[in-house]
Amino acid sequence: MKVTLSVIKADVGGFTGHSSVHPDLILTAEDMLEEAKDEQKIFDYYVGHVGDDLILVLTHDKFIENPEIHGLAWEVFKECAEVAKELKLYGAGQDLLKDTFSGNLKGMGPGYAEMAFEERPSEPVIVFAADKTEPGAWNLPLFRIFADPFNTAGLIFDPKLHGGFEFEVHDVIGHRKIRLRCPEEMYDLLALIGQSGRYVIKSVFRKSDGEVAAVTSTERLNMIAGRYVGKDDPVMVVRTQHGFPAQGEVLEPFAFPHLVAGWMRGSHWGPLMPVSFRDAHPTRFDGPPRVIAMGFQIANGMLEGPVDLFDDPAFDRARELANVVADYIRRHGPFEPHRLPEGEMEYTTLPQVLKQLEGRFQPL
């Protein structure tokens, strides 16, 4: 059965500050999506959140970037933003950068990751969602999942994975894209994706048949809005098992809380902490950045789940290490390397401060 999985997220109001989502927003989204399901616009849905980002997980048969599905999500976010305004939640509607819907969500603020595929006899997927970071946060985990045999044993042992994967990389500043094949172009891939603020893995495909394995959201809010309006807080979908990396291989990279850009005011490096749903409300210095993993089984277009995959003591050490790293890097205060480098700070509110000093500089 051909099914499309759409994961669409937006920050339409924080409860409180930037830490969580008010229950009324979740109920509003659920009511609207239940109505859409009754009208057979979608097969199924799930509403979740990480930090202050509302996440819609939808299944349907209308393929990716479908105007009806994107329009539905837009209306849900708009209605939730109105509820947020009534509750005087912080940053109500901040990710909704346009007034009217224009056919799809590209350039409108919400982030989305979508894939269409023929259902396998068993179709497990993991939906990852992160808060207080940017799309490049997925680069390191995706490389390890689909190209690093020290992480993914299936690249060596499984004939269906042994041929490798192809990565579509987007230059989010230069507005261009490239496809690179692994393992043969691994060094070229690393030359790009190590610059995670510019080069972002958008999709991964199995080389043997071109089947989609993973997709991410790559929207950069500051570049769309022309000003700092909050961090991008990306989502990602990864298919697992039976011709793809095993679920445990997909989760394993997150046992290392690697440094990602974002955190307070979108201006700092911090460790990406894998957390359970109940701990997905960052408060320390508005962080550190968090990631959740929602495990779903898709059966005839319906969503079974989610399973809270980071709700596991096996990730306790990762959380402990993330706190140690957070302690260390926070001691740098406003100095690099805690603060982002100059090129990244151009996309924050710092230029407004520096502009006030411009007339006071004198020649050396």
PDB file of N, CA and C in Angstrom, residues 96-159:
ATOM      1  N   LEU A  96       4.725  31.425  12.075  1.00  0.00           N
ATOM      2  CA  LEU A  96       3.821  31.650  10.934  1.00  0.00           C
ATOM      3  C   LEU A  96       4.194  32.982  10.310  1.00  0.00           C
ATOM      4  N   LEU A  97       5.001  32.916   9.248  1.00  0.00           N
ATOM      5  CA  LEU A  97       5.622  34.112   8.691  1.00  0.00           C
ATOM      6  C   LEU A  97       4.805  34.782   7.605  1.00  0.00           C
ATOM      7  N   LYS A  98       3.720  34.161   7.176  1.00  0.00           N
ATOM      8  CA  LYS A  98       2.867  34.723   6.128  1.00  0.00           C
ATOM      9  C   LYS A  98       1.443  34.872   6.657  1.00  0.00           C
ATOM     10  N   ASP A  99       0.664  35.671   5.963  1.00  0.00           N
ATOM     11  CA  ASP A  99      -0.721  35.875   6.374  1.00  0.00           C
ATOM     12  C   ASP A  99      -1.680  34.894   5.707  1.00  0.00           C
ATOM     13  N   THR A 100      -1.361  34.497   4.478  1.00  0.00           N
ATOM     14  CA  THR A 100      -2.263  33.607   3.736  1.00  0.00           C
ATOM     15  C   THR A 100      -1.489  32.428   3.172  1.00  0.00           C
ATOM     16  N   PHE A 101      -2.161  31.303   3.053  1.00  0.00           N
ATOM     17  CA  PHE A 101      -1.568  30.077   2.525  1.00  0.00           C
ATOM     18  C   PHE A 101      -1.415  30.189   1.012  1.00  0.00           C
ATOM     19  N   SER A 102      -0.258  29.717   0.505  1.00  0.00           N
ATOM     20  CA  SER A 102       0.041  29.917  -0.921  1.00  0.00           C
ATOM     21  C   SER A 102       0.272  28.626  -1.690  1.00  0.00           C
ATOM     22  N   GLY A 103      -0.291  27.513  -1.245  1.00  0.00           N
ATOM     23  CA  GLY A 103      -0.191  26.268  -2.000  1.00  0.00           C
ATOM     24  C   GLY A 103       0.615  25.190  -1.308  1.00  0.00           C
ATOM     25  N   ASN A 104       1.730  25.556  -0.659  1.00  0.00           N
ATOM     26  CA  ASN A 104       2.438  24.631   0.223  1.00  0.00           C
ATOM     27  C   ASN A 104       3.180  25.433   1.283  1.00  0.00           C
ATOM     28  N   LEU A 105       3.793  24.734   2.210  1.00  0.00           N
ATOM     29  CA  LEU A 105       4.376  25.395   3.378  1.00  0.00           C
ATOM     30  C   LEU A 105       5.784  25.930   3.154  1.00  0.00           C
ATOM     31  N   LYS A 106       6.330  25.712   1.975  1.00  0.00           N
ATOM     32  CA  LYS A 106       7.693  26.177   1.718  1.00  0.00           C
ATOM     33  C   LYS A 106       7.760  27.699   1.836  1.00  0.00           C
ATOM     34  N   GLY A 107       8.675  28.159   2.678  1.00  0.00           N
ATOM     35  CA  GLY A 107       8.856  29.588   2.855  1.00  0.00           C
ATOM     36  C   GLY A 107       7.838  30.246   3.756  1.00  0.00           C
ATOM     37  N   MET A 108       6.969  29.453   4.410  1.00  0.00           N
ATOM     38  CA  MET A 108       5.925  30.040   5.247  1.00  0.00           C
ATOM     39  C   MET A 108       6.227  29.953   6.742  1.00  0.00           C
ATOM     40  N   GLY A 109       7.300  29.250   7.100  1.00  0.00           N
ATOM     41  CA  GLY A 109       7.692  29.185   8.503  1.00  0.00           C
ATOM     42  C   GLY A 109       7.714  27.790   9.090  1.00  0.00           C
ATOM     43  N   PRO A 110       6.603  27.028   9.036  1.00  0.00           N
ATOM     44  CA  PRO A 110       6.638  25.668   9.590  1.00  0.00           C
ATOM     45  C   PRO A 110       7.656  24.794   8.868  1.00  0.00           C
ATOM     46  N   GLY A 111       8.260  23.876   9.617  1.00  0.00           N
ATOM     47  CA  GLY A 111       9.178  22.917   9.018  1.00  0.00           C
ATOM     48  C   GLY A 111       8.459  21.611   8.735  1.00  0.00           C
ATOM     49  N   TYR A 112       8.930  20.882   7.744  1.00  0.00           N
ATOM     50  CA  TYR A 112       8.270  19.614   7.426  1.00  0.00           C
ATOM     51  C   TYR A 112       9.247  18.618   6.818  1.00  0.00           C
ATOM     52  N   ALA A 113       8.999  17.345   7.126  1.00  0.00           N
ATOM     53  CA  ALA A 113       9.738  16.230   6.546  1.00  0.00           C
ATOM     54  C   ALA A 113       8.703  15.214   6.086  1.00  0.00           C
ATOM     55  N   GLU A 114       8.760  14.845   4.798  1.00  0.00           N
ATOM     56  CA  GLU A 114       7.741  13.963   4.236  1.00  0.00           C
ATOM     57  C   GLU A 114       8.395  12.889   3.372  1.00  0.00           C
ATOM     58  N   MET A 115       7.793  11.709   3.378  1.00  0.00           N
ATOM     59  CA  MET A 115       8.230  10.649   2.478  1.00  0.00           C
ATOM     60  C   MET A 115       7.023   9.813   2.049  1.00  0.00           C
ATOM     61  N   ALA A 116       7.092   9.312   0.822  1.00  0.00           N
ATOM     62  CA  ALA A 116       6.050   8.434   0.281  1.00  0.00           C
ATOM     63  C   ALA A 116       6.691   7.095  -0.059  1.00  0.00           C
ATOM     64  N   PHE A 117       6.014   6.002   0.304  1.00  0.00           N
ATOM     65  CA  PHE A 117       6.606   4.681   0.081  1.00  0.00           C
ATOM     66  C   PHE A 117       5.514   3.621   0.033  1.00  0.00           C
ATOM     67  N   GLU A 118       5.864   2.484  -0.534  1.00  0.00           N
ATOM     68  CA  GLU A 118       4.998   1.318  -0.527  1.00  0.00           C
ATOM     69  C   GLU A 118       5.210   0.606   0.798  1.00  0.00           C
ATOM     70  N   GLU A 119       4.147   0.388   1.545  1.00  0.00           N
ATOM     71  CA  GLU A 119       4.285  -0.267   2.844  1.00  0.00           C
ATOM     72  C   GLU A 119       4.901  -1.655   2.696  1.00  0.00           C
ATOM     73  N   ARG A 120       5.887  -1.922   3.529  1.00  0.00           N
ATOM     74  CA  ARG A 120       6.456  -3.264   3.616  1.00  0.00           C
ATOM     75  C   ARG A 120       5.552  -4.151   4.477  1.00  0.00           C
ATOM     76  N   PRO A 121       5.812  -5.459   4.501  1.00  0.00           N
ATOM     77  CA  PRO A 121       5.020  -6.319   5.390  1.00  0.00           C
ATOM     78  C   PRO A 121       5.033  -5.834   6.833  1.00  0.00           C
ATOM     79  N   SER A 122       6.153  -5.215   7.253  1.00  0.00           N
ATOM     80  CA  SER A 122       6.226  -4.543   8.544  1.00  0.00           C
ATOM     81  C   SER A 122       6.922  -3.213   8.309  1.00  0.00           C
ATOM     82  N   GLU A 123       6.299  -2.110   8.739  1.00  0.00           N
ATOM     83  CA  GLU A 123       6.807  -0.767   8.411  1.00  0.00           C
ATOM     84  C   GLU A 123       7.048   0.045   9.677  1.00  0.00           C
ATOM     85  N   PRO A 124       8.165  -0.217  10.390  1.00  0.00           N
ATOM     86  CA  PRO A 124       8.510   0.621  11.546  1.00  0.00           C
ATOM     87  C   PRO A 124       9.263   1.875  11.100  1.00  0.00           C
ATOM     88  N   VAL A 125       8.921   3.008  11.701  1.00  0.00           N
ATOM     89  CA  VAL A 125       9.597   4.274  11.420  1.00  0.00           C
ATOM     90  C   VAL A 125       9.855   4.982  12.745  1.00  0.00           C
ATOM     91  N   ILE A 126      10.854   5.838  12.733  1.00  0.00           N
ATOM     92  CA  ILE A 126      11.127   6.679  13.900  1.00  0.00           C
ATOM     93  C   ILE A 126      11.021   8.134  13.474  1.00  0.00           C
ATOM     94  N   VAL A 127      10.233   8.891  14.217  1.00  0.00           N
ATOM     95  CA  VAL A 127      10.130  10.334  14.020  1.00  0.00           C
ATOM     96  C   VAL A 127      10.941  11.010  15.116  1.00  0.00           C
ATOM     97  N   PHE A 128      11.989  11.701  14.704  1.00  0.00           N
ATOM     98  CA  PHE A 128      12.812  12.466  15.638  1.00  0.00           C
ATOM     99  C   PHE A 128      12.381  13.930  15.585  1.00  0.00           C
ATOM    100  N   ALA A 129      12.390  14.574  16.731  1.00  0.00           N
ATOM    101  CA  ALA A 129      12.082  16.000  16.795  1.00  0.00           C
ATOM    102  C   ALA A 129      13.019  16.651  17.805  1.00  0.00           C
ATOM    103  N   ALA A 130      13.607  17.777  17.414  1.00  0.00           N
ATOM    104  CA  ALA A 130      14.581  18.457  18.269  1.00  0.00           C
ATOM    105  C   ALA A 130      14.119  19.875  18.559  1.00  0.00           C
ATOM    106  N   ASP A 131      14.546  20.386  19.699  1.00  0.00           N
ATOM    107  CA  ASP A 131      14.220  21.757  20.090  1.00  0.00           C
ATOM    108  C   ASP A 131      15.497  22.484  20.478  1.00  0.00           C
ATOM    109  N   LYS A 132      15.546  23.781  20.157  1.00  0.00           N
ATOM    110  CA  LYS A 132      16.673  24.667  20.435  1.00  0.00           C
ATOM    111  C   LYS A 132      17.905  24.318  19.601  1.00  0.00           C
ATOM    112  N   THR A 133      17.675  23.957  18.344  1.00  0.00           N
ATOM    113  CA  THR A 133      18.787  23.705  17.445  1.00  0.00           C
ATOM    114  C   THR A 133      18.342  23.917  16.003  1.00  0.00           C
ATOM    115  N   GLU A 134      19.178  23.505  15.042  1.00  0.00           N
ATOM    116  CA  GLU A 134      18.971  23.787  13.631  1.00  0.00           C
ATOM    117  C   GLU A 134      19.025  22.494  12.819  1.00  0.00           C
ATOM    118  N   PRO A 135      18.636  22.544  11.517  1.00  0.00           N
ATOM    119  CA  PRO A 135      18.598  21.318  10.706  1.00  0.00           C
ATOM    120  C   PRO A 135      19.918  20.566  10.627  1.00  0.00           C
ATOM    121  N   GLY A 136      21.046  21.271  10.685  1.00  0.00           N
ATOM    122  CA  GLY A 136      22.341  20.605  10.623  1.00  0.00           C
ATOM    123  C   GLY A 136      22.609  19.669  11.781  1.00  0.00           C
ATOM    124  N   ALA A 137      21.780  19.718  12.812  1.00  0.00           N
ATOM    125  CA  ALA A 137      21.938  18.811  13.953  1.00  0.00           C
ATOM    126  C   ALA A 137      21.801  17.352  13.548  1.00  0.00           C
ATOM    127  N   TRP A 138      21.111  17.076  12.441  1.00  0.00           N
ATOM    128  CA  TRP A 138      20.911  15.694  11.998  1.00  0.00           C
ATOM    129  C   TRP A 138      22.110  15.156  11.203  1.00  0.00           C
ATOM    130  N   ASN A 139      23.036  16.025  10.787  1.00  0.00           N
ATOM    131  CA  ASN A 139      24.113  15.582   9.895  1.00  0.00           C
ATOM    132  C   ASN A 139      24.945  14.443  10.485  1.00  0.00           C
ATOM    133  N   LEU A 140      25.429  14.629  11.697  1.00  0.00           N
ATOM    134  CA  LEU A 140      26.277  13.617  12.313  1.00  0.00           C
ATOM    135  C   LEU A 140      25.518  12.306  12.547  1.00  0.00           C
ATOM    136  N   PRO A 141      24.323  12.328  13.157  1.00  0.00           N
ATOM    137  CA  PRO A 141      23.598  11.059  13.316  1.00  0.00           C
ATOM    138  C   PRO A 141      23.298  10.362  11.994  1.00  0.00           C
ATOM    139  N   LEU A 142      22.888  11.103  10.970  1.00  0.00           N
ATOM    140  CA  LEU A 142      22.567  10.468   9.691  1.00  0.00           C
ATOM    141  C   LEU A 142      23.794   9.840   9.041  1.00  0.00           C
ATOM    142  N   PHE A 143      24.936  10.519   9.149  1.00  0.00           N
ATOM    143  CA  PHE A 143      26.160   9.921   8.619  1.00  0.00           C
ATOM    144  C   PHE A 143      26.460   8.615   9.329  1.00  0.00           C
ATOM    145  N   ARG A 144      26.348   8.625  10.655  1.00  0.00           N
ATOM    146  CA  ARG A 144      26.667   7.408  11.405  1.00  0.00           C
ATOM    147  C   ARG A 144      25.667   6.284  11.124  1.00  0.00           C
ATOM    148  N   ILE A 145      24.407   6.633  10.964  1.00  0.00           N
ATOM    149  CA  ILE A 145      23.381   5.614  10.719  1.00  0.00           C
ATOM    150  C   ILE A 145      23.583   4.950   9.364  1.00  0.00           C
ATOM    151  N   PHE A 146      23.851   5.751   8.328  1.00  0.00           N
ATOM    152  CA  PHE A 146      23.823   5.224   6.965  1.00  0.00           C
ATOM    153  C   PHE A 146      25.185   5.090   6.285  1.00  0.00           C
ATOM    154  N   ALA A 147      26.268   5.494   6.965  1.00  0.00           N
ATOM    155  CA  ALA A 147      27.575   5.408   6.304  1.00  0.00           C
ATOM    156  C   ALA A 147      28.699   4.917   7.206  1.00  0.00           C
ATOM    157  N   ASP A 148      28.472   4.786   8.491  1.00  0.00           N
ATOM    158  CA  ASP A 148      29.541   4.435   9.420  1.00  0.00           C
ATOM    159  C   ASP A 148      29.373   3.005   9.915  1.00  0.00           C
ATOM    160  N   PRO A 149      30.213   2.077   9.457  1.00  0.00           N
ATOM    161  CA  PRO A 149      30.072   0.678   9.899  1.00  0.00           C
ATOM    162  C   PRO A 149      30.416   0.478  11.358  1.00  0.00           C
ATOM    163  N   PHE A 150      31.114   1.437  11.994  1.00  0.00           N
ATOM    164  CA  PHE A 150      31.373   1.327  13.418  1.00  0.00           C
ATOM    165  C   PHE A 150      30.106   1.571  14.220  1.00  0.00           C
ATOM    166  N   ASN A 151      29.110   2.205  13.604  1.00  0.00           N
ATOM    167  CA  ASN A 151      27.797   2.394  14.235  1.00  0.00           C
ATOM    168  C   ASN A 151      26.807   1.348  13.746  1.00  0.00           C
ATOM    169  N   THR A 152      26.736   1.174  12.441  1.00  0.00           N
ATOM    170  CA  THR A 152      25.705   0.333  11.824  1.00  0.00           C
ATOM    171  C   THR A 152      26.334  -0.954  11.296  1.00  0.00           C
ATOM    172  N   ALA A 153      26.219  -2.005  12.073  1.00  0.00           N
ATOM    173  CA  ALA A 153      26.805  -3.286  11.683  1.00  0.00           C
ATOM    174  C   ALA A 153      26.184  -3.830  10.403  1.00  0.00           C
ATOM    175  N   GLY A 154      24.938  -3.444  10.132  1.00  0.00           N
ATOM    176  CA  GLY A 154      24.263  -3.925   8.934  1.00  0.00           C
ATOM    177  C   GLY A 154      24.959  -3.536   7.650  1.00  0.00           C
ATOM    178  N   LEU A 155      25.725  -2.464   7.657  1.00  0.00           N
ATOM    179  CA  LEU A 155      26.468  -2.078   6.459  1.00  0.00           C
ATOM    180  C   LEU A 155      27.484  -3.143   6.081  1.00  0.00           C
ATOM    181  N   ILE A 156      27.906  -3.937   7.044  1.00  0.00           N
ATOM    182  CA  ILE A 156      28.840  -5.031   6.792  1.00  0.00           C
ATOM    183  C   ILE A 156      28.106  -6.361   6.633  1.00  0.00           C
ATOM    184  N   PHE A 157      27.132  -6.616   7.507  1.00  0.00           N
ATOM    185  CA  PHE A 157      26.556  -7.945   7.612  1.00  0.00           C
ATOM    186  C   PHE A 157      25.288  -8.168   6.784  1.00  0.00           C
ATOM    187  N   ASP A 158      24.565  -7.106   6.451  1.00  0.00           N
ATOM    188  CA  ASP A 158      23.270  -7.249   5.778  1.00  0.00           C
ATOM    189  C   ASP A 158      23.446  -7.007   4.280  1.00  0.00           C
ATOM    190  N   PRO A 159      23.188  -8.006   3.430  1.00  0.00           N
ATOM    191  CA  PRO A 159      23.351  -7.818   1.985  1.00  0.00           C
ATOM    192  C   PRO A 159      22.511  -6.667   1.432  1.00  0.00           C
TER     193      PRO A 159
END
